[in-house]
Short mmCIF file of C-alpha atoms and ligand atoms in Angstrom, two decimals:
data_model
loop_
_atom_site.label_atom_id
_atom_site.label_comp_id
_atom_site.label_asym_id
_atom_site.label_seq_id
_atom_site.Cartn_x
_atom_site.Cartn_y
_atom_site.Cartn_z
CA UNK A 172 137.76 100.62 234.46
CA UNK A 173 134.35 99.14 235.80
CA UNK A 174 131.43 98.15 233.06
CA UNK A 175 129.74 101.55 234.12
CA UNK A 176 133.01 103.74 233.01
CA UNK A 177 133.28 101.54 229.72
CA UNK A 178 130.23 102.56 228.83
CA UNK A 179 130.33 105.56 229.63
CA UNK A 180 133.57 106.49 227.33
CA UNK A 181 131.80 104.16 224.62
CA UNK A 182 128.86 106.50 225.12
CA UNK A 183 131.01 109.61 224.58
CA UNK A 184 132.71 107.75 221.86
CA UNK A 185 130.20 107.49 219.52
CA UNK A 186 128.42 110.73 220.24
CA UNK A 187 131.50 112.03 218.61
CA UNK A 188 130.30 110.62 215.84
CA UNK A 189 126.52 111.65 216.24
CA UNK A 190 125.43 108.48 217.69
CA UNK A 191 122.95 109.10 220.48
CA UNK A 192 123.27 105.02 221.92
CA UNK A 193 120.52 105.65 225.07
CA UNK A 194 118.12 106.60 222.35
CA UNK A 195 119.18 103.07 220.60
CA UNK A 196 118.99 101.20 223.72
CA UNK A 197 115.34 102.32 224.80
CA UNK A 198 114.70 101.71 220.43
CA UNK A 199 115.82 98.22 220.66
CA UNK A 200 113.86 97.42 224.06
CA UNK A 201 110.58 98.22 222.22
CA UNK A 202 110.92 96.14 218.78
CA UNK A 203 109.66 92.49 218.74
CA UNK A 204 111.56 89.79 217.95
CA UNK A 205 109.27 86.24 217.48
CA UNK A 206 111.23 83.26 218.95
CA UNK A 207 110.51 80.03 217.19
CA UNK A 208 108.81 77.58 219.57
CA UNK A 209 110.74 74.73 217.20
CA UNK A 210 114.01 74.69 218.56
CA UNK A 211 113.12 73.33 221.27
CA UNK A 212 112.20 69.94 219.83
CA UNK A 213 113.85 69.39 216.72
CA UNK A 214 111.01 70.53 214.90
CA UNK A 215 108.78 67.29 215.69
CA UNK A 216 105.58 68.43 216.75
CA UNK A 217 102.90 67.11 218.99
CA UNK A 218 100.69 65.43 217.11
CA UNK A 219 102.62 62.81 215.23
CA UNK A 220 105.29 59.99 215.65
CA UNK A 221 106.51 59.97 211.91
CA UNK A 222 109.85 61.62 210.80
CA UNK A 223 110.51 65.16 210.04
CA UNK A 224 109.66 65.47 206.02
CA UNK A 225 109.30 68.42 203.91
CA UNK A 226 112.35 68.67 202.50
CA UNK A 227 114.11 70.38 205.91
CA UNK A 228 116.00 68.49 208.17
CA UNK A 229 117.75 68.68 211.71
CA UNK A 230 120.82 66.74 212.24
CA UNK A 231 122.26 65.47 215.82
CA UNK A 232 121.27 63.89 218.74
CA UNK A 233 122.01 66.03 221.40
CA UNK A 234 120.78 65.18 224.45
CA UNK A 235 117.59 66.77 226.49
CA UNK A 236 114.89 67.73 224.06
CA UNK A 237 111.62 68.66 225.17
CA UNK A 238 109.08 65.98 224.15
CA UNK A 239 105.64 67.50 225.92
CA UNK A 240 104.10 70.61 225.97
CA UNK A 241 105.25 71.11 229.84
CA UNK A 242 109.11 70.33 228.77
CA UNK A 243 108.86 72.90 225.85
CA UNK A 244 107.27 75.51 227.98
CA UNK A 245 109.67 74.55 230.30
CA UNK A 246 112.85 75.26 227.98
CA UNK A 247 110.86 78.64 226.45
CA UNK A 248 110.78 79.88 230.12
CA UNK A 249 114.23 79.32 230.81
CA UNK A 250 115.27 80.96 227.41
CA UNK A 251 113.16 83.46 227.93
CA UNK A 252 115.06 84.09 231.53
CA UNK A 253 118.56 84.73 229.12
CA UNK A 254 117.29 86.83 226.90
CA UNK A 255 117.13 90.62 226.48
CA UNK A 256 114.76 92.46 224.56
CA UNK A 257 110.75 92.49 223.65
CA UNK A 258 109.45 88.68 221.98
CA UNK A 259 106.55 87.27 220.78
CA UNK A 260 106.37 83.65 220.60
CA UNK A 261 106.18 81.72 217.21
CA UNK A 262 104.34 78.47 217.26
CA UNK A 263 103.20 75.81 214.85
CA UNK A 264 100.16 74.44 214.07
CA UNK A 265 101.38 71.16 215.27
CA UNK A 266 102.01 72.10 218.81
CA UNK A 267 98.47 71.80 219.50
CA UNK A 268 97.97 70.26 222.92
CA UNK A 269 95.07 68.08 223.47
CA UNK A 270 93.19 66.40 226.56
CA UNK A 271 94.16 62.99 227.65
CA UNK A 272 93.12 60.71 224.90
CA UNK A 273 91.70 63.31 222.17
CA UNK A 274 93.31 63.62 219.14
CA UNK A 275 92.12 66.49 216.14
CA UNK A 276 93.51 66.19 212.56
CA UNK A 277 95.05 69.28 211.46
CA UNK A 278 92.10 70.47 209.42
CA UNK A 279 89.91 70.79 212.53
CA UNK A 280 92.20 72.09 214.96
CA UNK A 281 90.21 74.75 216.79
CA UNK A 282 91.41 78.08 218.97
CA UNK A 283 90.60 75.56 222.61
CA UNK A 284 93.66 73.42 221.41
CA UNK A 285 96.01 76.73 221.91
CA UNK A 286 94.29 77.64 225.23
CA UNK A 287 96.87 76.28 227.45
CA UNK A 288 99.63 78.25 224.94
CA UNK A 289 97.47 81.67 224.92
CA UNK A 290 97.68 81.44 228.81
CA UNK A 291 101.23 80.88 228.50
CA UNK A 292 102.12 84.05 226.33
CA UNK A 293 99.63 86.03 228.51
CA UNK A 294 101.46 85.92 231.67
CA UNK A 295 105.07 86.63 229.64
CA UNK A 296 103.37 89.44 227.55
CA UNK A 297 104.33 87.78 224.64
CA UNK A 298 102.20 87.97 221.24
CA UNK A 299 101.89 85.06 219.27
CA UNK A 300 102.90 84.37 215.63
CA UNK A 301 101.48 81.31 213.76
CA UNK A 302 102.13 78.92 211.39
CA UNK A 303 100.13 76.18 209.80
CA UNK A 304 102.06 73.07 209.15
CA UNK A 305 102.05 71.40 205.83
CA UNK A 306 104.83 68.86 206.70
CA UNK A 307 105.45 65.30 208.26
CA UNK A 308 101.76 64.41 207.88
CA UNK A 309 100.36 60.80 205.96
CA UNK A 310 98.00 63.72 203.67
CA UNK A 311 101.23 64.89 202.17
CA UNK A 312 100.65 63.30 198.84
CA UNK A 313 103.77 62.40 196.71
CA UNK A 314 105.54 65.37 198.27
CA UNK A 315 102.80 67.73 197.91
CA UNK A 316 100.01 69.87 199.58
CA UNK A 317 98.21 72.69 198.73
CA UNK A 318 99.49 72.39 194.77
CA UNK A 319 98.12 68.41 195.08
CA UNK A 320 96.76 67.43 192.20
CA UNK A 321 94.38 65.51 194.20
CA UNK A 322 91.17 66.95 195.13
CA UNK A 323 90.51 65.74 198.61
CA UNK A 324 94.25 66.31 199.26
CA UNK A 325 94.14 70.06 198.24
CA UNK A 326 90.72 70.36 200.30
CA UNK A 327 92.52 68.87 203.54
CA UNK A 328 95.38 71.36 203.32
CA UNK A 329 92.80 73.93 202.84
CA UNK A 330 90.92 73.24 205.62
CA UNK A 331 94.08 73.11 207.58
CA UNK A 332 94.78 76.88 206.08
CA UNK A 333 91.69 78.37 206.94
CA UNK A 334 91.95 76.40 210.55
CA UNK A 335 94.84 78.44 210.81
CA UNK A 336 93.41 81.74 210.03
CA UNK A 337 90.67 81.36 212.58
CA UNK A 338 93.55 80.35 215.17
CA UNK A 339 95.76 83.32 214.34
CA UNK A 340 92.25 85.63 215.08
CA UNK A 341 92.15 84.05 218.28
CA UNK A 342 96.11 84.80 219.32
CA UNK A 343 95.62 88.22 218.56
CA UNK A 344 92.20 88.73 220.38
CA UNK A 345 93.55 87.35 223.26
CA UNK A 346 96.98 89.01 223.58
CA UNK A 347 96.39 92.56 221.84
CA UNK A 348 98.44 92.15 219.31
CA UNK A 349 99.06 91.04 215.73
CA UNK A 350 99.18 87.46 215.22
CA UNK A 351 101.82 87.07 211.37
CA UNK A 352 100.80 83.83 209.93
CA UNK A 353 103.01 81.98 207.90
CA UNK A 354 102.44 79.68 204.82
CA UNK A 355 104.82 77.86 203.74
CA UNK A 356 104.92 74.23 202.12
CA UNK A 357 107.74 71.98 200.45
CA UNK A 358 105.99 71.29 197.52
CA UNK A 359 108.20 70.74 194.77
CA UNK A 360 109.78 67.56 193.08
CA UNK A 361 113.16 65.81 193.18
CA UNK A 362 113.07 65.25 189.69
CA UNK A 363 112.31 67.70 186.67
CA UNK A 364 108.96 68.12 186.60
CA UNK A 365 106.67 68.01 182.79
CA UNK A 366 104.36 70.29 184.37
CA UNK A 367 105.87 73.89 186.40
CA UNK A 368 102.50 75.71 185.68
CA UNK A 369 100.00 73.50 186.87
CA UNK A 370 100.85 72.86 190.55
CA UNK A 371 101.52 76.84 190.96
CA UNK A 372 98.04 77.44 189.56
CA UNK A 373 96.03 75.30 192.31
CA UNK A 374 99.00 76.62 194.79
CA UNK A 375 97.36 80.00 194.09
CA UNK A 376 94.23 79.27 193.85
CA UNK A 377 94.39 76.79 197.37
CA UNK A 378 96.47 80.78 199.36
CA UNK A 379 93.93 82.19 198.07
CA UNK A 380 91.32 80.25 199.61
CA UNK A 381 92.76 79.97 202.61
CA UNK A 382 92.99 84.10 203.31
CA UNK A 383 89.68 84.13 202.46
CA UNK A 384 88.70 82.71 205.49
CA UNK A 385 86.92 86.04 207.09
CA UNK A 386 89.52 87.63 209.14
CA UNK A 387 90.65 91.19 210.66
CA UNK A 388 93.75 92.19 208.33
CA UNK A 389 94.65 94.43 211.59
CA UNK A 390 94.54 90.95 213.54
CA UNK A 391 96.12 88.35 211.38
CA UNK A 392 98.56 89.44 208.67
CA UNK A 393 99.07 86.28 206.12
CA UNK A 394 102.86 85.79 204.77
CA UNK A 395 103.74 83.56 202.04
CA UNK A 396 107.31 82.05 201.96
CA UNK A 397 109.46 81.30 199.28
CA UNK A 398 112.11 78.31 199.13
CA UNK A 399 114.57 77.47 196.23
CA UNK A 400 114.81 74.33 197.31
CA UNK A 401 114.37 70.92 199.77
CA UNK A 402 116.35 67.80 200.38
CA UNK A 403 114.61 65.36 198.63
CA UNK A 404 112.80 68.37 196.26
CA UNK A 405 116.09 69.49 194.23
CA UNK A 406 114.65 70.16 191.12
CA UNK A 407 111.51 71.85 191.62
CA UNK A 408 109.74 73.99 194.17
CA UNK A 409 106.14 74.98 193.64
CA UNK A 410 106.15 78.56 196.09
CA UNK A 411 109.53 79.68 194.30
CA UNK A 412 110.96 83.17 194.83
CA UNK A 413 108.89 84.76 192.19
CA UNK A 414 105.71 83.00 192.92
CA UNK A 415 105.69 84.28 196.46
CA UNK A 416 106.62 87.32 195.73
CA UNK A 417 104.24 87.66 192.60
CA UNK A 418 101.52 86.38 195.24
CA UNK A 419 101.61 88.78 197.71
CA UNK A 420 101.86 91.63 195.25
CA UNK A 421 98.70 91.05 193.72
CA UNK A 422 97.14 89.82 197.25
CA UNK A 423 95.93 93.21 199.60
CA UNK A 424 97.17 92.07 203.22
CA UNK A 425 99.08 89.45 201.80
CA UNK A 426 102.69 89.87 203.28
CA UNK A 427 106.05 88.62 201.58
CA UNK A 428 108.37 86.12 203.58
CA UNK A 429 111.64 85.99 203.23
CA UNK A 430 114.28 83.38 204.82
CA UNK A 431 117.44 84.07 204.51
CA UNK A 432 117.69 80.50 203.75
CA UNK A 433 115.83 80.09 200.73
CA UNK A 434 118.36 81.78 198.29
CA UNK A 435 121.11 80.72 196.02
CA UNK A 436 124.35 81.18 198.58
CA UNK A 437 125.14 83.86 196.43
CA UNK A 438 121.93 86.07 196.92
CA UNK A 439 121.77 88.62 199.42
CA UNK A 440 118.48 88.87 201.91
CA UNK A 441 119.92 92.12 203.21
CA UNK A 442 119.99 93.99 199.95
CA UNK A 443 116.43 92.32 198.90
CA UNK A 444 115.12 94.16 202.59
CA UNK A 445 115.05 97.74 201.08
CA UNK A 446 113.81 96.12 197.45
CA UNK A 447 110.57 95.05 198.81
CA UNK A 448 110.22 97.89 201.55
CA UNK A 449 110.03 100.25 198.03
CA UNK A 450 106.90 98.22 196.83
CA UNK A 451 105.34 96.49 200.08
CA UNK A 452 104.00 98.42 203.49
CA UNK A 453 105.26 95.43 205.52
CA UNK A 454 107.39 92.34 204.71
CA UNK A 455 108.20 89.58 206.83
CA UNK A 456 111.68 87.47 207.80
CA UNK A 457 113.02 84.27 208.64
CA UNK A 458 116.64 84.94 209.79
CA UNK A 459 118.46 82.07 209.72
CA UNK A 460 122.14 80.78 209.07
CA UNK A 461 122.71 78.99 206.20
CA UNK A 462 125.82 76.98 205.96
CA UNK A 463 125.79 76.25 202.11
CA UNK A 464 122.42 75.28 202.14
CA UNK A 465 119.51 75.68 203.78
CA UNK A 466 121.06 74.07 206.87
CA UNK A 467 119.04 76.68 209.32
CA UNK A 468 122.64 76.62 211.75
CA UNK A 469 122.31 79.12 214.71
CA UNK A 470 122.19 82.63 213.81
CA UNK A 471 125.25 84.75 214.87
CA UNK A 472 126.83 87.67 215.01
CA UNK A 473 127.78 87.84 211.66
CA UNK A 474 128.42 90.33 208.42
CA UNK A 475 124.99 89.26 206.54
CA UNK A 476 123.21 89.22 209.83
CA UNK A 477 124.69 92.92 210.71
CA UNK A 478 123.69 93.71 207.09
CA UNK A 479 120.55 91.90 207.01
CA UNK A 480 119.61 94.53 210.08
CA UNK A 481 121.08 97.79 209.02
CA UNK A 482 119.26 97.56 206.00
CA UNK A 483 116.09 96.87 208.01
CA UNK A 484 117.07 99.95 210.35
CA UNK A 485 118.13 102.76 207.92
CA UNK A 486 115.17 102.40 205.88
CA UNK A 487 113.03 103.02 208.86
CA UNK A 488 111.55 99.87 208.69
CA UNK A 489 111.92 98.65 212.43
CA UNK A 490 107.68 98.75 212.05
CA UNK A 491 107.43 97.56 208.85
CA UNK A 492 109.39 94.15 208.84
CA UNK A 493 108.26 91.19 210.88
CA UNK A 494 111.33 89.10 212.31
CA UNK A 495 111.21 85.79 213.15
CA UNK A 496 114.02 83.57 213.95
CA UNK A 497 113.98 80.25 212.04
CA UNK A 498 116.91 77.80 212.74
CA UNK A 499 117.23 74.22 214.51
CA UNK A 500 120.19 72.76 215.69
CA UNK A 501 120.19 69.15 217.22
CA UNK A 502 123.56 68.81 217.71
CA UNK A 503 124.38 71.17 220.41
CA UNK A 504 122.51 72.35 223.70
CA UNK A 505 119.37 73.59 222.30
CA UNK A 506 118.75 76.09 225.45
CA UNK A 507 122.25 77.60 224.19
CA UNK A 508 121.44 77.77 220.22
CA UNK A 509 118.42 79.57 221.24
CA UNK A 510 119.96 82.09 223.05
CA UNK A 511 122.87 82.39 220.87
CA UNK A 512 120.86 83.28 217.93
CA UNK A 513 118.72 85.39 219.77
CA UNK A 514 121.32 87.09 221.13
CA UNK A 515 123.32 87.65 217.76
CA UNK A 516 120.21 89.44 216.38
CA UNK A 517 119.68 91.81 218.88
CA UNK A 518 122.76 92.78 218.56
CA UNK A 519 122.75 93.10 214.82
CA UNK A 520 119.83 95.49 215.58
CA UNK A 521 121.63 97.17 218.48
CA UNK A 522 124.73 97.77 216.29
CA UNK A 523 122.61 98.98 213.35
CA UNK A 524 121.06 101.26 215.61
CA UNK A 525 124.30 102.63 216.28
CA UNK A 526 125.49 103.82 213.06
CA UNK A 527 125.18 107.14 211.64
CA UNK A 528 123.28 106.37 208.81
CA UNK A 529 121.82 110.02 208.02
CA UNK A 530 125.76 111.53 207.86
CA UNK A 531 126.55 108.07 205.72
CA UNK A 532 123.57 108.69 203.23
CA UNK A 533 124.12 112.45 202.65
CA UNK A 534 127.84 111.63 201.72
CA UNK A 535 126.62 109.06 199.14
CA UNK A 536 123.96 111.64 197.91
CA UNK A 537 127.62 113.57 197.41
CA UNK A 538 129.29 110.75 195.84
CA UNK A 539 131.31 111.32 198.52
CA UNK A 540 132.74 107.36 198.22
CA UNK A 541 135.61 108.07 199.68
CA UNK A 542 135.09 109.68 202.89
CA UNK A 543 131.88 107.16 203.31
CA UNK A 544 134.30 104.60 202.95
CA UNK A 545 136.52 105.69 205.85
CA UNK A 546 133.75 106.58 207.91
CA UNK A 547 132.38 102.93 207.41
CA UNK A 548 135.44 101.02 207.93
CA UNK A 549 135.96 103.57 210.99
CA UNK A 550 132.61 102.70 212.44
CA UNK A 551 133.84 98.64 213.10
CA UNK A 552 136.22 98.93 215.63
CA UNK A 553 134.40 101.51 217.93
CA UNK A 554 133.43 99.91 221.63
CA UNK A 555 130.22 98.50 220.72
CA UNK A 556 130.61 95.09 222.71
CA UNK A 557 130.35 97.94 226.09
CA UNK A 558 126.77 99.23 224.66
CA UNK A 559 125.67 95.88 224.08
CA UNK A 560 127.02 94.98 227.14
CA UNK A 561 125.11 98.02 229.09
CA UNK A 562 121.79 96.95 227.14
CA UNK A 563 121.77 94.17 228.78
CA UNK A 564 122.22 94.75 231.75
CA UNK A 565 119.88 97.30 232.12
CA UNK A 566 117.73 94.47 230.58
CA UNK A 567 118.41 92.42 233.64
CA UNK A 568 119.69 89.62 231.57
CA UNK A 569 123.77 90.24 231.58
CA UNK A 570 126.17 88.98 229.10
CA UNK A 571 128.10 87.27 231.74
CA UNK A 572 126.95 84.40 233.53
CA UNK A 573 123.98 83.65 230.98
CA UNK A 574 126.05 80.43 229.80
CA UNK A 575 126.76 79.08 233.36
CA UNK A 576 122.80 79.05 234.11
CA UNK A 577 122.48 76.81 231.27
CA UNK A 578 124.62 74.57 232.08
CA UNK A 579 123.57 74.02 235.54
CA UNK A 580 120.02 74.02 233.70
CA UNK A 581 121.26 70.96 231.56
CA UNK A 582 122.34 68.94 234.57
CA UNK A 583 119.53 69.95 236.96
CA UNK A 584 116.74 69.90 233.95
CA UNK A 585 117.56 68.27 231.08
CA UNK A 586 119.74 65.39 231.05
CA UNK A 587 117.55 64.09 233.60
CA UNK A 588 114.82 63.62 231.00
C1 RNT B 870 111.56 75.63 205.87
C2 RNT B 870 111.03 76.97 206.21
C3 RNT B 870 110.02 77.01 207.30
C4 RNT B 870 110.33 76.10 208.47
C5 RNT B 870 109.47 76.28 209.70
C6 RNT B 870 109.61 75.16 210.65
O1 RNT B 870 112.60 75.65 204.98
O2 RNT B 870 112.09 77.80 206.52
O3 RNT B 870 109.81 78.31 207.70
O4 RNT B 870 111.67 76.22 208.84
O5 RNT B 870 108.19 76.50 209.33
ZN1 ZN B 871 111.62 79.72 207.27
#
């Protein structure tokens, strides 16, 4: 059989079962998914030479990483090249690029040191998402930012905040559409703390100055993100689960964050999705793999990943949840854990976006738990790999092949750096 007749029995395959996949294939080519710029580097940064801090870490040395703003560009083009699907770019506020010999601390970064990025997502048609960055900087104080107990420290992280906002304005001015700016810091402590209140009470007050920096709530759409805990910050972390989400409750235009990180291993992001999409008009997510921890491992094609986007796909929330990916791996080919992980979530949409959820959900409404069972279990071995397969080709980026360009990429490209 050639690819074309695969598909084309696949196709007829799950119509059977009501499954209409060219209506899932033109779905999935119109939903966003932000790439982390991050990857790329090991989560370094531009404008710094210190270590990576903040309680998240990247382990290996693989060769290759992009160390300028022209190598990272570099690497986001070629990724771009592999993968299928719509993106918006997700950068960080330390990726800044400034002229030869200037240098701006991060609480007066200004819009002019993302031109050369803005031009960058304009001719991809990317958007941009944002984040400010409240790690591996000497204003950390004793592990902490915006819940400092020190005045000037609080005020610099502020600044940096509202910095942000105006920045995020700018991204989505210039590319038409909505820039989703992320806060999140690793303030906590290693040790138990005397005081849990205080340093959540100037954390709140410090998000809350920051979105009041005067900005379009159509245009920049402020997250807060929630962490259970940091290496080095075991015992105590300031933006907990219920802090965040307690935040952006009470906060208009104030969106949840969720990484699928951040959670005892035995919490489940995918059944938190349709929790918050009861209560909240849009919620935003890190998708990530953790590996016992927060070890942000490349995303795959996993259960919790296929779960994490069903969930997001039969409660009709393909408009109402941001996804981001958020993962760093130093240890392997960092062209190929970017593609990899992008990959494995578009297909965890794709597949979700193959399943007959309507049928599924009126035989629950039945308690009909046992034929929803079969159906379920029936659904996993149907030809899905010859949809995915046909969605990306006619995405012009095939399955085949993708990992031979990046190796020849890595010898012609990389390892000479
Ligand atoms: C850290 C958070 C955060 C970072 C990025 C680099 O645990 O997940 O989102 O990974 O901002
Ligand atoms: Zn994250």
């Amino acid at each position: 059989m050639t690819t074309a007749e695969r598909y084309a029995s696949a196709k007829e395959m799950y119509a059977k079962l009501g499954v209409d996949t060219e209506a899932a294939i033109a779905k999935l080519k119109e939903i966003p998914v932000s790439l982390h710029c991050w990857q790329g580097d090991d989560v370094i940064g531009f404008d710094h030479d210190g270590p990576l801090t903040g309680g998240i870490q990247t382990t290996g040395n693989y060769p290759g990483k992009a160390t300028t703003p022209e190598q990272l560009m570099q690497d986001i083009d070629k990724v771009l090249s592999l993968l299928p699907g719509k993106k918006k770019l997700n950068l960080h506020a330390w990726y800044a690029i400034f002229e030869q010999g200037e240098f701006v601390d991060r609480d007066k970064i200004e819009p002019k040191h993302f031109a050369k990025w803005v031009a960058f997502a304009k001719e991809r048609h990317l958007g941009i998402d944002f984040n400010p960055t409240f790690f591996s900087h000497e204003k950390v104080k004793d592990g902490l930012t915006l819940s400092s107990s020190d005045e000037e420290t609080r005020r610099f992280w502020i600044n940096h905040g509202k910095a942000c906002i105006r920045i995020s304005e700018y991204f989505a001015k210039e590319t038409g559409v909505p820039c989703v700016m992320n806060i999140w810091t690793g303030d906590g402590s290693k040790d138990i703390p005397a005081d849990r209140l205080g340093p959540r009470e100037r954390y709140k007050t410090a998000i809350e100055e920051i979105i009041s920096e005067p900005h379009d709530p159509q245009l920049v759409k402020p997250c807060v993100e929630s962490k259970v805990f940091g290496i080095g910050v075991e015992s105590y972390t300031v933006g907990s689960a219920e802090f965040s989400l307690s935040f952006a409750a009470t906060h208009e235009g104030c969106l949840p964050l969720m990484d699928n990180g951040h959670y005892h291993p035995t919490e489940l992001v995918s059944d938190k999705i349709p929790a918050l999409l009861a209560f909240y008009p849009e919620i935003a997510l890190h998708i990530t793999r953790p590996v016992r921890w927060d070890s942000d491992h490349v995303v795959l094609f996993d259960d919790e990943t296929k779960e994490m986007a069903k969930e997001i796909v039969r409660c009709n929330g393909l408009n109402r949840v941001h996804m981001a990916l958020d993962y760093f791996d130093a240890s392997i080919n960092r062209i190929c854990a970017w593609t990899v992980g992008f990959r494995s979530w578009q297909k965890a949409l794709l597949s979700a976006l193959c399943t007959p959820f309507a049928q599924w959900k009126e035989l629950q409404d039945k308690a009909d738990w046992t034929a929803l069972m079969v159906h379920q279990e029936a659904l996993k071995t149907m030809p899905f790999g010859d949809v995915w397969n046909e969605y990306c080709r006619q995405c012009g980026t095939p399955e085949e092949g993708w990992f031979d360009e990046v190796k020849r990429y890595e010898e012609e490209v990389l390892l000479k750096r």
